Amino acid sequence: MRSLRNSAIGILLLACMIVGTGCTQAKQAQTPLTTEAEILALVNEARVTNGLSALVRMERMDALALEHSQDMAKAGILSHDGFDARAESIERLLGSSHVGENVAVGYESAKAFVDGWLNSPGHKANIMNSSYRRTGIGYYEGYATQIFCD
């Protein structure tokens, strides 16, 4: 009886997924990716395509990147101001020995930010640095910051 019941449930779930009506548990609403998540996905796609490992997002690095993007937006400038302090914080907290940073402003999409960085030798060097394993990304009002570390 148990296997018959399990088979019946399996058939019902399969039917729900095929028909797609009246089975809200079988269908999950997809949440759109944040700009930060899209940037990470595109950067990791470029890295993996070039034989490198994917970067792992770190919450503390995200916070530093977001804070920098907010500071740039408030000042209305694109800069690396405060990079040494961000790098020292990451080195102290995560034990990193190498830290890099990309910033940009004014692009309309995550893809445009990443394409811009990949078309700039210095920014691309950060993205393709094989020693980097971790990242933090912050986007705020048109400003993006991506921090990298080993």
mmCIF file of C-alpha atoms in Angstrom:
data_model
loop_
_atom_site.group_PDB
_atom_site.id
_atom_site.type_symbol
_atom_site.label_atom_id
_atom_site.label_comp_id
_atom_site.label_asym_id
_atom_site.label_seq_id
_atom_site.Cartn_x
_atom_site.Cartn_y
_atom_site.Cartn_z
ATOM 1 C CA MET A 1 0.000 0.000 0.000
ATOM 2 C CA ARG A 2 2.828 2.404 0.892
ATOM 3 C CA SER A 3 4.579 2.033 -2.497
ATOM 4 C CA LEU A 4 1.263 2.416 -4.324
ATOM 5 C CA ARG A 5 0.564 5.609 -2.354
ATOM 6 C CA ASN A 6 4.068 6.960 -3.045
ATOM 7 C CA SER A 7 3.637 6.145 -6.753
ATOM 8 C CA ALA A 8 0.307 7.947 -6.817
ATOM 9 C CA ILE A 9 1.843 11.024 -5.152
ATOM 10 C CA GLY A 10 4.726 10.957 -7.608
ATOM 11 C CA ILE A 11 2.348 10.777 -10.572
ATOM 12 C CA LEU A 12 0.257 13.617 -9.134
ATOM 13 C CA LEU A 13 3.335 15.826 -8.663
ATOM 14 C CA LEU A 14 4.537 15.041 -12.173
ATOM 15 C CA ALA A 15 1.111 15.924 -13.558
ATOM 16 C CA CYS A 16 1.157 19.195 -11.613
ATOM 17 C CA MET A 17 4.549 20.106 -13.030
ATOM 18 C CA ILE A 18 3.476 19.244 -16.576
ATOM 19 C CA VAL A 19 0.092 20.956 -16.455
ATOM 20 C CA GLY A 20 1.262 23.756 -14.186
ATOM 21 C CA THR A 21 -2.150 24.625 -12.760
ATOM 22 C CA GLY A 22 -3.461 24.301 -9.267
ATOM 23 C CA CYS A 23 -0.196 22.991 -7.849
ATOM 24 C CA THR A 24 1.496 25.971 -6.251
ATOM 25 C CA GLN A 25 3.970 23.773 -4.400
ATOM 26 C CA ALA A 26 5.303 22.376 -7.661
ATOM 27 C CA LYS A 27 5.968 25.849 -9.039
ATOM 28 C CA GLN A 28 8.330 28.245 -7.293
ATOM 29 C CA ALA A 29 8.137 31.969 -7.954
ATOM 30 C CA GLN A 30 11.466 33.129 -9.321
ATOM 31 C CA THR A 31 12.910 36.191 -7.633
ATOM 32 C CA PRO A 32 14.831 38.471 -9.980
ATOM 33 C CA LEU A 33 18.564 38.589 -9.308
ATOM 34 C CA THR A 34 19.981 41.691 -7.682
ATOM 35 C CA THR A 35 22.480 43.736 -9.647
ATOM 36 C CA GLU A 36 25.186 42.397 -7.334
ATOM 37 C CA ALA A 37 24.167 38.773 -7.973
ATOM 38 C CA GLU A 38 24.090 39.391 -11.723
ATOM 39 C CA ILE A 39 27.564 40.960 -11.623
ATOM 40 C CA LEU A 40 28.885 37.944 -9.721
ATOM 41 C CA ALA A 41 27.311 35.509 -12.183
ATOM 42 C CA LEU A 42 28.766 37.347 -15.183
ATOM 43 C CA VAL A 43 32.223 37.740 -13.619
ATOM 44 C CA ASN A 44 32.263 34.063 -12.667
ATOM 45 C CA GLU A 45 31.142 33.074 -16.163
ATOM 46 C CA ALA A 46 34.099 35.008 -17.616
ATOM 47 C CA ARG A 47 36.502 33.463 -15.093
ATOM 48 C CA VAL A 48 35.319 29.879 -15.622
ATOM 49 C CA THR A 49 35.392 30.345 -19.411
ATOM 50 C CA ASN A 50 39.052 31.294 -19.003
ATOM 51 C CA GLY A 51 39.887 28.291 -16.844
ATOM 52 C CA LEU A 52 39.747 30.069 -13.476
ATOM 53 C CA SER A 53 37.759 29.184 -10.376
ATOM 54 C CA ALA A 54 34.531 31.001 -9.573
ATOM 55 C CA LEU A 55 34.690 33.682 -6.897
ATOM 56 C CA VAL A 56 32.799 33.272 -3.628
ATOM 57 C CA ARG A 57 30.902 36.272 -2.255
ATOM 58 C CA MET A 58 31.759 37.281 1.291
ATOM 59 C CA GLU A 59 29.224 39.197 3.374
ATOM 60 C CA ARG A 60 31.809 41.470 5.015
ATOM 61 C CA MET A 61 33.310 42.345 1.635
ATOM 62 C CA ASP A 62 29.811 43.045 0.281
ATOM 63 C CA ALA A 63 29.277 45.519 3.133
ATOM 64 C CA LEU A 64 32.552 47.329 2.388
ATOM 65 C CA ALA A 65 31.769 47.456 -1.341
ATOM 66 C CA LEU A 66 28.246 48.775 -0.741
ATOM 67 C CA GLU A 67 29.524 51.407 1.671
ATOM 68 C CA HIS A 68 32.023 52.591 -0.946
ATOM 69 C CA SER A 69 29.356 52.712 -3.691
ATOM 70 C CA GLN A 70 27.124 54.758 -1.361
ATOM 71 C CA ASP A 71 29.995 57.142 -0.557
ATOM 72 C CA MET A 72 30.723 57.639 -4.265
ATOM 73 C CA ALA A 73 27.041 58.280 -5.008
ATOM 74 C CA LYS A 74 26.735 60.822 -2.179
ATOM 75 C CA ALA A 75 29.865 62.652 -3.356
ATOM 76 C CA GLY A 76 28.935 62.313 -7.028
ATOM 77 C CA ILE A 77 32.394 61.037 -7.949
ATOM 78 C CA LEU A 78 34.012 57.830 -9.142
ATOM 79 C CA SER A 79 37.039 57.028 -7.006
ATOM 80 C CA HIS A 80 39.061 54.495 -5.069
ATOM 81 C CA ASP A 81 39.150 56.801 -2.030
ATOM 82 C CA GLY A 82 39.554 54.757 1.130
ATOM 83 C CA PHE A 83 40.815 51.662 -0.707
ATOM 84 C CA ASP A 84 43.788 51.215 1.628
ATOM 85 C CA ALA A 85 41.462 51.130 4.649
ATOM 86 C CA ARG A 86 39.132 48.625 2.929
ATOM 87 C CA ALA A 87 42.098 46.452 1.961
ATOM 88 C CA GLU A 88 43.543 46.534 5.494
ATOM 89 C CA SER A 89 40.159 45.581 6.938
ATOM 90 C CA ILE A 90 39.878 42.620 4.570
ATOM 91 C CA GLU A 91 43.466 41.548 5.233
ATOM 92 C CA ARG A 92 42.859 41.687 8.999
ATOM 93 C CA LEU A 93 39.427 40.018 8.990
ATOM 94 C CA LEU A 94 39.981 37.372 6.311
ATOM 95 C CA GLY A 95 43.734 36.861 6.424
ATOM 96 C CA SER A 96 44.139 37.975 2.818
ATOM 97 C CA SER A 97 47.422 39.143 1.402
ATOM 98 C CA HIS A 98 46.201 40.552 -1.945
ATOM 99 C CA VAL A 99 43.199 42.836 -2.449
ATOM 100 C CA GLY A 100 41.960 44.513 -5.630
ATOM 101 C CA GLU A 101 39.013 46.714 -6.520
ATOM 102 C CA ASN A 102 36.949 47.675 -9.562
ATOM 103 C CA VAL A 103 34.571 50.646 -9.568
ATOM 104 C CA ALA A 104 32.252 52.013 -12.243
ATOM 105 C CA VAL A 105 29.318 54.355 -12.658
ATOM 106 C CA GLY A 106 26.587 55.029 -15.169
ATOM 107 C CA TYR A 107 25.988 51.680 -16.780
ATOM 108 C CA GLU A 108 22.401 50.554 -17.339
ATOM 109 C CA SER A 109 22.794 46.898 -16.361
ATOM 110 C CA ALA A 110 25.015 44.417 -14.590
ATOM 111 C CA LYS A 111 26.081 43.109 -18.001
ATOM 112 C CA ALA A 112 27.143 46.599 -19.063
ATOM 113 C CA PHE A 113 29.216 47.019 -15.869
ATOM 114 C CA VAL A 114 30.991 43.697 -16.396
ATOM 115 C CA ASP A 115 31.476 44.285 -20.131
ATOM 116 C CA GLY A 116 33.011 47.672 -19.315
ATOM 117 C CA TRP A 117 35.392 46.119 -16.828
ATOM 118 C CA LEU A 118 36.325 43.289 -19.193
ATOM 119 C CA ASN A 119 37.129 45.840 -21.912
ATOM 120 C CA SER A 120 39.509 47.738 -19.595
ATOM 121 C CA PRO A 121 42.923 46.077 -19.137
ATOM 122 C CA GLY A 122 43.315 47.052 -15.465
ATOM 123 C CA HIS A 123 39.801 46.031 -14.461
ATOM 124 C CA LYS A 124 40.018 42.817 -16.459
ATOM 125 C CA ALA A 125 43.285 41.987 -14.687
ATOM 126 C CA ASN A 126 41.422 42.060 -11.357
ATOM 127 C CA ILE A 127 38.616 39.862 -12.687
ATOM 128 C CA MET A 128 41.062 37.366 -14.196
ATOM 129 C CA ASN A 129 43.560 37.331 -11.313
ATOM 130 C CA SER A 130 43.994 33.635 -10.556
ATOM 131 C CA SER A 131 44.973 34.261 -6.930
ATOM 132 C CA TYR A 132 41.624 35.863 -6.123
ATOM 133 C CA ARG A 133 39.083 33.486 -4.604
ATOM 134 C CA ARG A 134 36.665 35.793 -2.778
ATOM 135 C CA THR A 135 34.726 38.913 -3.663
ATOM 136 C CA GLY A 136 32.338 41.519 -2.378
ATOM 137 C CA ILE A 137 29.986 43.532 -4.558
ATOM 138 C CA GLY A 138 28.000 46.655 -3.776
ATOM 139 C CA TYR A 139 25.658 48.569 -6.084
ATOM 140 C CA TYR A 140 23.978 51.843 -5.187
ATOM 141 C CA GLU A 141 22.239 54.416 -7.412
ATOM 142 C CA GLY A 142 24.277 53.666 -10.538
ATOM 143 C CA TYR A 143 27.609 53.117 -8.753
ATOM 144 C CA ALA A 144 29.190 49.658 -8.524
ATOM 145 C CA THR A 145 32.149 48.453 -6.503
ATOM 146 C CA GLN A 146 33.646 44.977 -6.681
ATOM 147 C CA ILE A 147 36.397 44.027 -4.231
ATOM 148 C CA PHE A 148 38.579 40.951 -4.750
ATOM 149 C CA CYS A 149 40.897 39.043 -2.416
ATOM 150 C CA ASP A 150 42.798 35.796 -2.139
#
